[in-house]
């Protein structure tokens, strides 16, 4: 049975330190949501609360219609996949996968059949009688995934499951995890600090900071339309320029940056533009030009990217990073202007 997960106004402490404050999150039935953020942001604490390893100070956790906030961890029937695999070294691969079924009282023949079927699904049937020590890292992670799925949990949770694998194997395994999760339709909560991993595997992603969710949305929306400066910097918007509107003419808005320089912006492309705002742009979103309308800058270090030159630029709005064409390289110390490419920019509120 596929169910939803609802975390409602959860606050949690480690000793006297508050690590989560009034955090709320809903994961739809069959959905995979990732918690993404740097170390200490609260993502693993959230996982521990849902698993029952840590009691909340206040708030409620529901799995479907069932309140599990105060239930012991072993009664929650949640599938867990850890960073360090957590396999029993003295048990065979088949016995590791069947362990959860044994704990639930499933008979020997039936649990061996179910465990064998699950090993077949993750491509490990030939390794059923091996001990974990004889497996590679990727194979161990497949065993851990099979063990979590075989109990048919209403909720599957992953805690940095691919951190110990090399880059190529991480890509292969995240594809396998996504395929199995979709095939089973299991509601899933996934913790990672890797943005590419989270964006590639998730239906939605919650970007966290200091125990709070800064934005929860589809990966495409987070990447193209961050809601605030923290999320913008997190997803790669190197340039945040405070601006004020000086003139409006239909769709077109003329805005001035602090210290000088103006830009003509399109509301059709960027959406409604308030009188004061922050223009967020990646390096590809600001084009370096010798003259014309734009932010005046002094060019700093130039680096070759293959498809463009990238410049460190000094402006009255601070240091900015922008790209220029390979056909017209400019020298360090020279004057230039930066003009926006609207599809690579977004408008943020002043904080």
GROMACS .gro file of N, CA and C in nm, residues 35 43-48 51 53 79-85 141 156-164 177 189-193 197:
model
   99
   35UNK      N    1   1.618   1.563   0.050
   35UNK     CA    2   1.661   1.671   0.139
   35UNK      C    3   1.805   1.702   0.101
   43UNK      N    4   1.928   1.784   0.760
   43UNK     CA    5   1.864   1.683   0.674
   43UNK      C    6   1.868   1.544   0.736
   44UNK      N    7   1.983   1.503   0.792
   44UNK     CA    8   1.991   1.371   0.854
   44UNK      C    9   1.911   1.366   0.983
   45UNK      N   10   1.906   1.477   1.055
   45UNK     CA   11   1.821   1.483   1.175
   45UNK      C   12   1.675   1.458   1.139
   46UNK      N   13   1.630   1.516   1.028
   46UNK     CA   14   1.492   1.493   0.982
   46UNK      C   15   1.469   1.345   0.955
   47UNK      N   16   1.565   1.281   0.892
   47UNK     CA   17   1.554   1.138   0.864
   47UNK      C   18   1.547   1.058   0.994
   48UNK      N   19   1.630   1.094   1.090
   48UNK     CA   20   1.632   1.023   1.219
   48UNK      C   21   1.500   1.039   1.294
   51UNK      N   22   1.250   0.808   1.122
   51UNK     CA   23   1.282   0.668   1.150
   51UNK      C   24   1.252   0.629   1.294
   53UNK      N   25   1.459   0.727   1.552
   53UNK     CA   26   1.584   0.721   1.626
   53UNK      C   27   1.604   0.842   1.717
   79UNK      N   28   1.174   0.115   0.549
   79UNK     CA   29   1.295   0.062   0.487
   79UNK      C   30   1.405   0.167   0.490
   80UNK      N   31   1.526   0.126   0.533
   80UNK     CA   32   1.638   0.220   0.547
   80UNK      C   33   1.758   0.172   0.467
   81UNK      N   34   1.818   0.265   0.393
   81UNK     CA   35   1.941   0.237   0.318
   81UNK      C   36   2.045   0.337   0.365
   82UNK      N   37   2.156   0.286   0.423
   82UNK     CA   38   2.255   0.372   0.485
   82UNK      C   39   2.378   0.390   0.397
   83UNK      N   40   2.458   0.491   0.432
   83UNK     CA   41   2.584   0.518   0.363
   83UNK      C   42   2.682   0.402   0.376
   84UNK      N   43   2.686   0.339   0.493
   84UNK     CA   44   2.786   0.234   0.518
   84UNK      C   45   2.731   0.092   0.499
   85UNK      N   46   2.617   0.080   0.430
   85UNK     CA   47   2.554  -0.048   0.392
   85UNK      C   48   2.491  -0.122   0.510
  141UNK      N   49   2.581  -0.208  -0.193
  141UNK     CA   50   2.471  -0.112  -0.189
  141UNK      C   51   2.345  -0.170  -0.251
  156UNK      N   52   1.042   0.437   0.221
  156UNK     CA   53   1.182   0.399   0.203
  156UNK      C   54   1.267   0.524   0.222
  157UNK      N   55   1.371   0.514   0.306
  157UNK     CA   56   1.455   0.631   0.334
  157UNK      C   57   1.602   0.600   0.306
  158UNK      N   58   1.670   0.698   0.248
  158UNK     CA   59   1.810   0.683   0.209
  158UNK      C   60   1.893   0.791   0.278
  159UNK      N   61   2.000   0.751   0.345
  159UNK     CA   62   2.089   0.847   0.412
  159UNK      C   63   2.225   0.845   0.343
  160UNK      N   64   2.246   0.941   0.252
  160UNK     CA   65   2.372   0.952   0.176
  160UNK      C   66   2.417   0.814   0.122
  161UNK      N   67   2.331   0.742   0.051
  161UNK     CA   68   2.360   0.602   0.019
  161UNK      C   69   2.475   0.581  -0.079
  162UNK      N   70   2.513   0.685  -0.153
  162UNK     CA   71   2.612   0.666  -0.259
  162UNK      C   72   2.746   0.733  -0.227
  163UNK      N   73   2.761   0.785  -0.107
  163UNK     CA   74   2.880   0.864  -0.073
  163UNK      C   75   3.009   0.783  -0.080
  164UNK      N   76   3.002   0.653  -0.056
  164UNK     CA   77   3.123   0.571  -0.053
  164UNK      C   78   3.160   0.511  -0.188
  177UNK      N   79   1.848   0.300  -0.839
  177UNK     CA   80   1.760   0.334  -0.728
  177UNK      C   81   1.631   0.396  -0.780
  189UNK      N   82   1.214   0.914   0.095
  189UNK     CA   83   1.282   1.034   0.142
  189UNK      C   84   1.432   1.009   0.131
  190UNK      N   85   1.502   1.098   0.061
  190UNK     CA   86   1.641   1.075   0.021
  190UNK      C   87   1.727   1.191   0.070
  191UNK      N   88   1.832   1.161   0.145
  191UNK     CA   89   1.920   1.264   0.199
  191UNK      C   90   2.052   1.264   0.123
  192UNK      N   91   2.096   1.382   0.077
  192UNK     CA   92   2.224   1.392   0.009
  192UNK      C   93   2.275   1.536   0.018
  193UNK      N   94   2.406   1.553   0.001
  193UNK     CA   95   2.465   1.687  -0.009
  193UNK      C   96   2.503   1.716  -0.154
  197UNK      N   97   2.308   1.473  -0.783
  197UNK     CA   98   2.241   1.349  -0.742
  197UNK      C   99   2.095   1.375  -0.706
   0.00000   0.00000   0.00000
